[in-house]
Coordinates of N, CA and C in Angstrom, one line a residue:
M21 N 108.8 125.4 125.9 CA 108.9 125.7 124.4 C 108.0 126.9 124.0
F22 N 106.9 127.1 124.7 CA 106.1 128.1 124.4 C 106.0 129.1 125.5
S23 N 106.9 129.2 126.4 CA 106.8 130.0 127.6 C 106.9 131.5 127.3
K24 N 107.5 131.9 126.1 CA 107.6 133.3 125.8 C 106.3 133.9 125.2
V25 N 105.4 133.0 124.8 CA 104.1 133.5 124.2 C 103.3 134.4 125.2
R26 N 103.1 133.7 126.4 CA 102.2 134.4 127.4 C 102.9 135.7 127.9
Q27 N 104.2 135.6 128.1 CA 105.0 136.8 128.6 C 104.9 138.0 127.6
R28 N 105.0 137.7 126.3 CA 104.8 138.8 125.4 C 103.4 139.4 125.2
L29 N 102.4 138.4 125.4 CA 101.0 138.7 125.4 C 100.7 139.8 126.5
K30 N 101.3 139.5 127.8 CA 101.0 140.4 128.9 C 101.7 141.7 128.8
S31 N 102.9 141.7 128.2 CA 103.6 142.9 128.3 C 103.3 143.9 127.1
S32 N 102.9 143.3 126.0 CA 102.7 144.1 124.8 C 101.3 144.9 124.7
G33 N 100.3 144.3 125.3 CA 99.0 144.8 125.3 C 98.3 144.4 124.0
R34 N 99.0 143.8 123.0 CA 98.5 143.3 121.7 C 98.9 141.9 121.7
L35 N 98.1 141.2 120.8 CA 98.5 139.8 120.4 C 99.4 139.8 119.3
P36 N 100.5 139.3 119.3 CA 101.5 139.1 118.2 C 100.9 138.0 117.1
D37 N 101.6 137.9 116.1 CA 101.2 136.8 115.2 C 101.7 135.5 116.0
L38 N 101.3 134.3 115.5 CA 101.7 133.1 116.1 C 103.1 133.0 116.1
E39 N 103.7 132.6 117.2 CA 105.2 132.5 117.3 C 105.7 131.3 116.6
V40 N 107.0 131.3 116.2 CA 107.5 130.3 115.3 C 107.3 128.8 116.0
P41 N 107.5 128.6 117.3 CA 107.3 127.2 117.7 C 105.9 126.8 117.5
V42 N 104.9 127.7 117.6 CA 103.4 127.2 117.3 C 103.3 126.9 115.9
V43 N 103.9 128.0 115.0 CA 103.6 127.7 113.6 C 104.3 126.4 113.2
K44 N 105.4 126.1 113.7 CA 106.1 124.8 113.3 C 105.3 123.6 113.7
R45 N 104.7 123.8 114.9 CA 103.9 122.5 115.3 C 102.7 122.4 114.5
I46 N 102.0 123.6 114.1 CA 100.9 123.5 113.1 C 101.4 122.8 111.8
Q47 N 102.5 123.1 111.4 CA 103.0 122.7 110.0 C 103.3 121.2 110.3
L48 N 103.8 120.7 111.4 CA 104.0 119.4 111.6 C 102.7 118.6 111.7
L49 N 101.7 119.2 112.2 CA 100.4 118.5 112.2 C 99.9 118.2 110.8
S50 N 100.1 119.3 109.9 CA 99.7 119.1 108.5 C 100.6 118.1 107.9
Q51 N 101.8 118.0 108.1 CA 102.6 116.9 107.6 C 102.2 115.6 108.0
I52 N 101.9 115.4 109.3 CA 101.5 114.1 109.9 C 100.1 113.7 109.2
Y53 N 99.3 114.7 109.0 CA 98.0 114.3 108.4 C 98.1 113.9 107.0
D54 N 99.0 114.7 106.2 CA 99.2 114.2 104.8 C 99.8 112.9 104.7
M55 N 100.8 112.6 105.6 CA 101.5 111.2 105.6 C 100.3 110.1 106.1
T56 N 99.5 110.5 107.0 CA 98.6 109.5 107.4 C 97.6 109.2 106.3
K57 N 97.1 110.2 105.6 CA 96.2 110.2 104.4 C 96.8 109.2 103.4
S58 N 98.1 109.4 103.1 CA 98.8 108.7 102.0 C 98.9 107.2 102.4
L59 N 99.3 107.0 103.7 CA 99.4 105.5 104.2 C 98.1 104.9 104.1
L60 N 97.1 105.6 104.6 CA 95.6 105.0 104.6 C 95.3 104.5 103.2
H61 N 95.6 105.5 102.2 CA 95.2 105.2 100.8 C 95.9 103.9 100.2
D62 N 97.3 103.9 100.6 CA 98.0 102.7 100.2 C 97.6 101.5 100.8
A63 N 97.2 101.5 102.1 CA 96.8 100.2 102.8 C 95.4 99.8 102.2
R64 N 94.6 100.7 102.0 CA 93.2 100.3 101.5 C 93.3 99.8 100.0
E65 N 94.3 100.4 99.2 CA 94.4 99.9 97.9 C 95.0 98.4 97.9
V66 N 95.9 98.1 98.9 CA 96.4 96.8 98.9 C 95.3 95.9 99.4
I67 N 94.5 96.3 100.3 CA 93.5 95.4 100.9 C 92.5 95.1 99.8
K68 N 92.1 96.0 99.0 CA 91.0 95.7 98.0 C 91.6 95.0 96.6
M69 N 92.9 95.0 96.5 CA 93.4 94.7 95.2 C 93.2 93.1 95.0
F70 N 93.0 92.3 96.0 CA 92.9 90.9 95.9 C 91.3 90.6 95.8
D71 N 90.4 91.5 96.0 CA 89.0 91.2 96.0 C 88.5 91.1 94.6
Q72 N 87.4 90.3 94.4 CA 86.7 90.3 93.1 C 85.8 91.5 93.0
E73 N 85.7 91.9 91.7 CA 84.8 93.1 91.4 C 83.3 92.8 91.8
E74 N 83.0 91.5 91.8 CA 81.6 91.1 92.0 C 81.2 91.1 93.5
G75 N 82.3 91.3 94.2 CA 82.0 91.3 95.6 C 81.8 90.0 96.4
T76 N 82.1 88.9 95.7 CA 81.8 87.6 96.3 C 82.7 87.4 97.6
L77 N 82.3 86.3 98.3 CA 83.0 86.1 99.6 C 84.5 85.6 99.3
K78 N 84.7 85.1 98.2 CA 86.1 84.6 97.9 C 86.8 85.7 97.2
N79 N 88.1 85.8 97.5 CA 89.0 86.8 96.7 C 89.3 86.1 95.4
S80 N 90.0 86.9 94.5 CA 90.3 86.4 93.1 C 91.1 85.3 93.0
T81 N 92.0 85.1 93.9 CA 92.9 83.9 93.9 C 92.2 82.7 94.3
E82 N 91.3 82.7 95.3 CA 90.6 81.7 95.7 C 89.5 81.2 94.7
A83 N 89.0 82.2 93.9 CA 88.2 82.0 92.9 C 88.9 81.3 91.8
Y84 N 90.1 81.6 91.4 CA 90.8 81.0 90.4 C 91.1 79.4 90.9
A85 N 91.4 79.2 92.1 CA 91.4 77.8 92.7 C 90.2 77.0 92.4
D86 N 89.1 77.7 92.5 CA 87.8 77.0 92.2 C 87.7 76.7 90.7
T87 N 88.3 77.6 89.9 CA 88.1 77.2 88.5 C 89.1 76.1 88.1
L88 N 90.2 76.0 88.8 CA 91.1 74.8 88.5 C 90.4 73.5 88.9
R89 N 89.7 73.5 90.0 CA 89.0 72.3 90.5 C 87.9 72.0 89.5
V90 N 87.1 73.0 89.0 CA 86.1 72.6 88.0 C 86.8 72.1 86.8
L91 N 87.9 72.6 86.3 CA 88.5 72.1 85.1 C 89.1 70.7 85.4
G92 N 89.6 70.5 86.5 CA 90.1 69.1 86.8 C 89.0 68.2 86.9
A93 N 87.8 68.5 87.4 CA 86.8 67.5 87.4 C 86.3 67.1 86.0
S94 N 86.3 68.2 85.1 CA 85.8 68.0 83.8 C 86.7 67.1 83.0
V95 N 87.9 66.9 83.2 CA 88.9 66.1 82.5 C 89.3 64.8 83.2
K96 N 88.7 64.6 84.4 CA 89.2 63.5 85.2 C 89.0 62.1 84.5
A97 N 87.9 62.0 83.8 CA 87.7 60.7 83.2 C 88.7 60.4 82.1
N98 N 89.1 61.3 81.3 CA 90.1 61.1 80.2 C 91.5 61.4 80.6
N99 N 91.7 62.1 81.6 CA 93.1 62.5 82.0 C 93.2 62.7 83.6
P100 N 93.1 61.5 84.3 CA 93.2 61.5 85.8 C 94.4 62.2 86.3
E101 N 95.6 61.9 85.6 CA 96.8 62.6 86.1 C 96.7 64.1 86.0
Y102 N 96.2 64.7 85.0 CA 96.0 66.1 84.8 C 95.2 66.6 86.0
T103 N 94.1 65.9 86.3 CA 93.1 66.3 87.4 C 93.9 66.4 88.7
I104 N 94.8 65.4 88.9 CA 95.7 65.5 90.1 C 96.5 66.7 90.2
F105 N 97.1 67.0 89.0 CA 97.9 68.2 88.9 C 97.2 69.4 89.1
L106 N 96.0 69.6 88.7 CA 95.0 70.8 88.8 C 94.7 70.9 90.3
E107 N 94.3 69.8 90.9 CA 94.0 69.8 92.2 C 95.1 70.3 93.1
K108 N 96.3 69.9 92.9 CA 97.5 70.4 93.6 C 97.7 71.8 93.3
Q109 N 97.5 72.3 92.1 CA 97.6 73.7 91.8 C 96.6 74.5 92.5
A110 N 95.4 74.0 92.6 CA 94.2 74.6 93.4 C 94.5 74.7 94.9
E111 N 95.1 73.7 95.4 CA 95.5 73.8 96.8 C 96.5 75.0 97.0
I112 N 97.4 75.1 96.1 CA 98.5 76.2 96.3 C 97.8 77.5 96.2
Y113 N 96.9 77.7 95.2 CA 96.2 79.0 95.1 C 95.3 79.2 96.2
D114 N 94.8 78.3 96.9 CA 93.9 78.4 98.0 C 94.9 78.9 99.2
E115 N 96.0 78.5 99.2 CA 96.9 78.8 100.3 C 97.4 80.3 100.1
L116 N 97.6 80.5 98.8 CA 97.9 82.0 98.4 C 96.7 82.9 98.8
G117 N 95.5 82.5 98.5 CA 94.5 83.2 98.9 C 94.3 83.5 100.4
H118 N 94.7 82.4 101.2 CA 94.7 82.6 102.6 C 95.7 83.7 103.0
L119 N 96.8 83.5 102.4 CA 97.9 84.5 102.8 C 97.4 86.0 102.5
Q120 N 96.7 86.1 101.4 CA 96.3 87.5 100.9 C 95.2 87.9 102.1
R121 N 94.4 87.1 102.4 CA 93.4 87.4 103.5 C 94.0 87.8 104.8
R122 N 95.1 87.0 105.1 CA 95.9 87.4 106.2 C 96.4 88.8 106.2
L123 N 97.0 89.0 105.1 CA 97.5 90.4 104.9 C 96.5 91.6 104.9
Q124 N 95.4 91.3 104.4 CA 94.3 92.2 104.4 C 93.8 92.4 105.9
Y125 N 93.8 91.4 106.7 CA 93.4 91.4 108.0 C 94.4 92.2 108.9
D126 N 95.7 91.9 108.7 CA 96.8 92.7 109.4 C 96.8 94.2 109.0
L127 N 96.6 94.5 107.7 CA 96.5 95.8 107.4 C 95.4 96.5 108.0
S128 N 94.2 95.8 107.9 CA 92.9 96.5 108.5 C 93.1 96.8 110.0
V129 N 93.6 95.8 110.7 CA 93.7 96.0 112.2 C 94.8 96.9 112.6
K130 N 96.1 96.7 112.0 CA 97.2 97.4 112.5 C 97.4 98.7 111.8
V131 N 96.9 98.9 110.7 CA 97.2 100.2 110.0 C 95.9 101.0 109.8
V132 N 94.9 100.5 109.1 CA 93.7 101.4 108.8 C 92.9 101.7 110.0
T133 N 92.6 100.8 110.9 CA 91.8 101.1 112.2 C 92.5 102.2 113.0
P134 N 93.8 102.2 113.4 CA 94.3 103.2 114.3 C 94.6 104.4 113.4
L135 N 94.9 104.4 112.2 CA 95.0 105.6 111.5 C 93.8 106.4 111.2
S136 N 92.8 105.7 110.8 CA 91.4 106.3 110.5 C 90.8 106.8 111.8
G137 N 91.2 106.0 113.0 CA 90.6 106.6 114.2 C 91.4 107.8 114.7
W138 N 92.6 108.0 114.3 CA 93.3 109.3 114.8 C 92.7 110.4 113.9
I139 N 92.5 110.2 112.6 CA 92.0 111.2 111.7 C 90.7 111.7 112.3
H140 N 89.7 110.8 112.6 CA 88.4 111.2 113.1 C 88.3 111.5 114.6
A141 N 89.3 111.3 115.3 CA 89.2 111.7 116.7 C 90.3 112.7 117.0
D142 N 91.5 112.3 117.1 CA 92.7 113.3 117.7 C 92.8 114.4 116.6
F143 N 93.0 114.1 115.4 CA 93.2 115.2 114.5 C 91.9 116.2 114.4
A144 N 90.8 115.6 114.3 CA 89.7 116.3 114.3 C 89.5 117.3 115.4
R145 N 89.9 116.8 116.6 CA 89.8 117.6 117.9 C 90.9 118.7 117.8
M146 N 92.1 118.4 117.3 CA 93.2 119.4 117.2 C 92.8 120.5 116.2
N147 N 92.2 120.1 115.2 CA 91.8 121.0 114.1 C 90.7 121.9 114.7
S148 N 89.8 121.4 115.4 CA 88.7 122.2 116.0 C 89.4 123.3 117.0
E149 N 90.3 122.7 117.8 CA 90.9 123.7 118.7 C 91.7 124.8 118.1
M150 N 92.4 124.5 116.9 CA 93.1 125.6 116.2 C 92.2 126.5 115.6
K151 N 91.1 126.0 115.0 CA 90.0 126.8 114.5 C 89.5 127.8 115.5
R152 N 89.2 127.3 116.8 CA 88.6 128.2 117.8 C 89.8 129.2 118.1
M153 N 91.0 128.8 118.2 CA 92.1 129.7 118.5 C 92.1 130.9 117.5
Y154 N 92.0 130.6 116.3 CA 92.1 131.6 115.2 C 90.8 132.5 115.3
E155 N 89.8 131.9 115.7 CA 88.5 132.7 115.9 C 88.6 133.7 117.0
K156 N 89.2 133.2 118.1 CA 89.5 134.1 119.3 C 90.4 135.2 118.8
K157 N 91.5 134.9 118.2 CA 92.5 135.8 117.6 C 91.8 136.9 116.9
T158 N 90.9 136.5 115.8 CA 90.2 137.4 115.1 C 89.2 138.4 115.8
D159 N 88.6 137.9 116.9 CA 87.9 138.6 117.8 C 88.7 139.7 118.5
F160 N 89.9 139.3 118.9 CA 90.7 140.2 119.7 C 91.2 141.3 118.7
D161 N 91.7 140.9 117.5 CA 92.2 141.9 116.6 C 91.2 142.9 116.2
S162 N 89.9 142.4 116.1 CA 88.8 143.4 115.8 C 88.5 144.4 116.8
I163 N 88.5 143.8 118.1 CA 88.2 144.8 119.2 C 89.3 145.7 119.5
S164 N 90.5 145.2 119.3 CA 91.8 146.1 119.3 C 91.8 147.3 118.3
S165 N 91.3 147.0 117.1 CA 91.1 148.0 116.2 C 90.1 149.0 116.7
E166 N 89.0 148.7 117.2 CA 88.0 149.5 117.8 C 88.6 150.3 118.9
V167 N 89.4 149.8 119.8 CA 90.1 150.4 120.9 C 91.1 151.5 120.4
A168 N 91.8 151.2 119.3 CA 92.7 152.0 118.7 C 92.0 153.3 118.2
R169 N 90.7 153.3 117.7 CA 90.2 154.4 117.2 C 89.4 155.1 118.3
N170 N 89.1 154.4 119.6 CA 88.4 155.0 120.6 C 89.2 154.6 121.9
P171 N 90.3 155.2 122.1 CA 91.3 154.8 123.2 C 90.8 155.0 124.6
R172 N 89.7 155.9 124.7 CA 89.1 156.3 126.0 C 87.8 155.5 126.4
D173 N 87.4 154.8 125.5 CA 86.2 154.0 125.6 C 86.4 152.9 126.6
G174 N 85.9 153.0 127.9 CA 86.1 152.0 129.0 C 85.5 150.7 128.6
G175 N 84.3 150.7 128.0 CA 83.6 149.5 127.6 C 84.4 148.7 126.6
L176 N 84.9 149.4 125.6 CA 85.7 148.6 124.6 C 86.9 148.0 125.1
I177 N 87.6 148.9 126.1 CA 88.8 148.4 126.7 C 88.6 147.1 127.5
H178 N 87.5 147.1 128.3 CA 87.1 146.0 129.0 C 86.8 144.7 128.2
Q179 N 86.1 145.0 127.1 CA 85.9 143.9 126.1 C 87.1 143.4 125.6
Q180 N 88.0 144.2 125.2 CA 89.3 143.9 124.7 C 90.0 143.0 125.7
D181 N 90.0 143.2 127.0 CA 90.6 142.5 128.0 C 90.1 141.1 128.0
L182 N 88.7 141.0 127.9 CA 88.0 139.8 127.9 C 88.4 138.9 126.7
C183 N 88.5 139.6 125.5 CA 88.9 138.8 124.3 C 90.3 138.3 124.5
R184 N 91.2 139.2 125.1 CA 92.6 138.7 125.3 C 92.6 137.4 126.1
R185 N 91.9 137.5 127.2 CA 91.9 136.3 128.1 C 91.4 135.1 127.5
E186 N 90.3 135.1 126.7 CA 89.7 134.1 125.9 C 90.7 133.5 124.9
Y187 N 91.4 134.5 124.2 CA 92.3 134.0 123.3 C 93.5 133.3 124.0
E188 N 94.1 133.9 125.0 CA 95.2 133.2 125.7 C 94.8 131.8 126.2
R189 N 93.6 131.7 126.7 CA 93.1 130.4 127.3 C 93.1 129.4 126.1
Q190 N 92.5 129.9 125.1 CA 92.4 129.0 123.9 C 93.7 128.6 123.4
M191 N 94.6 129.5 123.3 CA 96.0 129.3 122.8 C 96.7 128.2 123.7
E192 N 96.5 128.2 125.0 CA 97.1 127.2 125.9 C 96.5 125.8 125.6
I193 N 95.2 125.8 125.4 CA 94.6 124.5 125.0 C 95.1 124.0 123.8
T194 N 95.2 124.9 122.8 CA 95.7 124.3 121.5 C 97.2 123.9 121.6
K195 N 98.0 124.7 122.4 CA 99.5 124.3 122.6 C 99.6 122.9 123.2
L196 N 98.7 122.7 124.2 CA 98.8 121.3 124.9 C 98.5 120.3 123.8
E197 N 97.5 120.5 123.0 CA 97.2 119.4 121.9 C 98.4 119.3 121.0
L198 N 98.9 120.4 120.5 CA 100.1 120.4 119.6 C 101.3 119.7 120.1
L199 N 101.5 119.8 121.5 CA 102.7 119.3 122.1 C 102.7 117.8 122.0
R200 N 101.5 117.2 121.8 CA 101.5 115.7 121.6 C 102.0 115.1 120.3
L201 N 102.3 116.0 119.3 CA 102.6 115.6 118.1 C 103.8 114.8 117.9
S202 N 104.8 115.0 118.7 CA 106.0 114.2 118.7 C 105.7 112.8 119.0
G203 N 104.9 112.6 120.0 CA 104.6 111.1 120.4 C 103.7 110.6 119.2
I204 N 102.8 111.3 118.7 CA 101.9 110.8 117.6 C 102.8 110.5 116.4
R205 N 103.7 111.3 116.0 CA 104.5 110.9 114.8 C 105.3 109.7 115.1
N206 N 105.8 109.4 116.4 CA 106.6 108.2 116.6 C 105.5 107.0 116.5
E207 N 104.3 107.2 116.9 CA 103.4 106.0 116.9 C 103.0 105.7 115.4
H208 N 103.0 106.8 114.6 CA 102.6 106.6 113.2 C 103.8 105.9 112.5
A209 N 105.0 106.2 112.9 CA 106.2 105.6 112.4 C 106.1 104.0 112.7
K210 N 105.7 103.7 113.9 CA 105.6 102.3 114.2 C 104.4 101.6 113.3
I211 N 103.4 102.3 113.1 CA 102.3 101.8 112.2 C 102.9 101.6 110.8
L212 N 103.7 102.6 110.3 CA 104.2 102.4 108.9 C 105.2 101.2 109.0
S213 N 105.9 100.8 110.0 CA 106.7 99.7 110.1 C 106.0 98.4 110.1
Q214 N 104.7 98.5 110.8 CA 103.8 97.3 110.7 C 103.4 97.1 109.3
F215 N 103.0 98.1 108.5 CA 102.7 98.0 107.2 C 103.7 97.3 106.4
A216 N 105.0 97.8 106.5 CA 106.0 97.2 105.8 C 106.4 95.7 106.2
L217 N 106.2 95.5 107.5 CA 106.5 94.1 107.9 C 105.4 93.1 107.5
A218 N 104.2 93.6 107.4 CA 103.1 92.7 106.9 C 103.3 92.4 105.5
W219 N 103.7 93.4 104.7 CA 103.9 93.2 103.3 C 105.1 92.3 103.0
K220 N 106.1 92.5 103.8 CA 107.3 91.6 103.7 C 107.1 90.3 104.0
D221 N 106.2 89.9 105.0 CA 105.8 88.6 105.4 C 105.1 87.9 104.3
Y222 N 104.2 88.7 103.7 CA 103.3 88.2 102.7 C 104.0 87.8 101.5
T223 N 104.9 88.8 101.0 CA 105.7 88.5 99.7 C 106.7 87.3 100.0
A224 N 107.2 87.2 101.2 CA 108.1 86.1 101.3 C 107.3 84.8 101.3
A225 N 106.3 84.7 101.9 CA 105.4 83.5 101.9 C 104.8 83.1 100.4
A226 N 104.5 84.3 99.7 CA 104.0 84.1 98.5 C 105.0 83.6 97.5
R227 N 106.2 84.1 97.6 CA 107.3 83.7 96.8 C 107.5 82.2 96.8
K228 N 107.4 81.6 98.1 CA 107.6 80.1 98.3 C 106.5 79.4 97.4
L229 N 105.3 79.9 97.6 CA 104.2 79.2 96.9 C 104.4 79.3 95.3
F230 N 104.7 80.4 94.8 CA 105.0 80.6 93.4 C 106.1 79.7 92.9
E231 N 107.1 79.5 93.8 CA 108.2 78.4 93.4 C 107.6 77.1 93.4
Q232 N 106.6 76.8 94.2 CA 105.9 75.5 94.1 C 105.1 75.3 92.8
I233 N 104.5 76.5 92.4 CA 103.7 76.6 91.2 C 104.7 76.3 89.9
D234 N 105.8 77.0 90.0 CA 106.8 76.9 88.8 C 107.3 75.5 88.6
S235 N 107.5 75.0 89.9 CA 108.1 73.5 89.8 C 107.1 72.4 89.4
A236 N 105.7 72.8 89.6 CA 104.7 71.8 89.3 C 104.7 71.2 87.9
P237 N 104.9 72.0 86.8 CA 104.8 71.4 85.5 C 106.0 70.3 85.3
S238 N 107.2 70.3 85.9 CA 108.0 69.4 85.8 C 107.7 68.1 86.6
K239 N 107.0 68.3 87.7 CA 106.5 67.1 88.4 C 105.4 66.4 87.5
M240 N 104.6 67.3 86.8 CA 103.5 66.8 86.0 C 104.1 65.9 84.8
T241 N 105.2 66.4 84.3 CA 105.9 65.7 83.2 C 106.5 64.4 83.6
S242 N 107.1 64.3 85.0 CA 107.5 63.2 85.4 C 106.5 62.1 85.7
V243 N 105.2 62.6 86.0 CA 104.1 61.7 86.4 C 103.6 61.0 84.9
K244 N 103.6 61.8 84.0 CA 103.3 61.4 82.5 C 104.4 60.3 82.1
G245 N 105.7 60.8 82.3 CA 106.7 59.8 81.8 C 106.7 58.4 82.5
G246 N 106.3 58.5 83.8 CA 106.2 57.2 84.6 C 105.0 56.3 84.0

């Protein structure tokens, strides 16, 4: 894919601008980074949306279940049937809270951990190698300008050759890093599917629980009627 780069460097005596395949790979890296940041943001927002602002060990749904139990206990003497109803509701909300915790765990392990690890490790390394490549190119461009003004200066010509070699070496390192992007993009697509699957499983299970909650009043009515 990048085979023409080195050939042109050797034949021209000057370094050209980055070739289209390299530029496209750099653009792809930027796209993957933006997508990763967006997915991380969404996953973290979902993870924290069930938490209480006070930072207690229980999430908001589990806290609501506790409130129902307290209310049930307070009316037990005068209305034991209503207490039973509230206890059943509390059990449902406890189960919903468990589902939410499971979703939080799945997103943390399957989405946040691998993506944040990629940003702090692989992306940081790629970015560092690209930065070094541009620095080497700047060095070469600078010394080439000096050689153009002093074409017979042997010291400058030698320094230009050294800068060229350093730039070529760094470009090869950078290209090897960038060539991994197709595989990385595929891996991130799998992580996105894990996000979607975890959310789908949660919403399906939560829907069943809400159906139980919706049907509870009619059951309560039948208890009173009996």
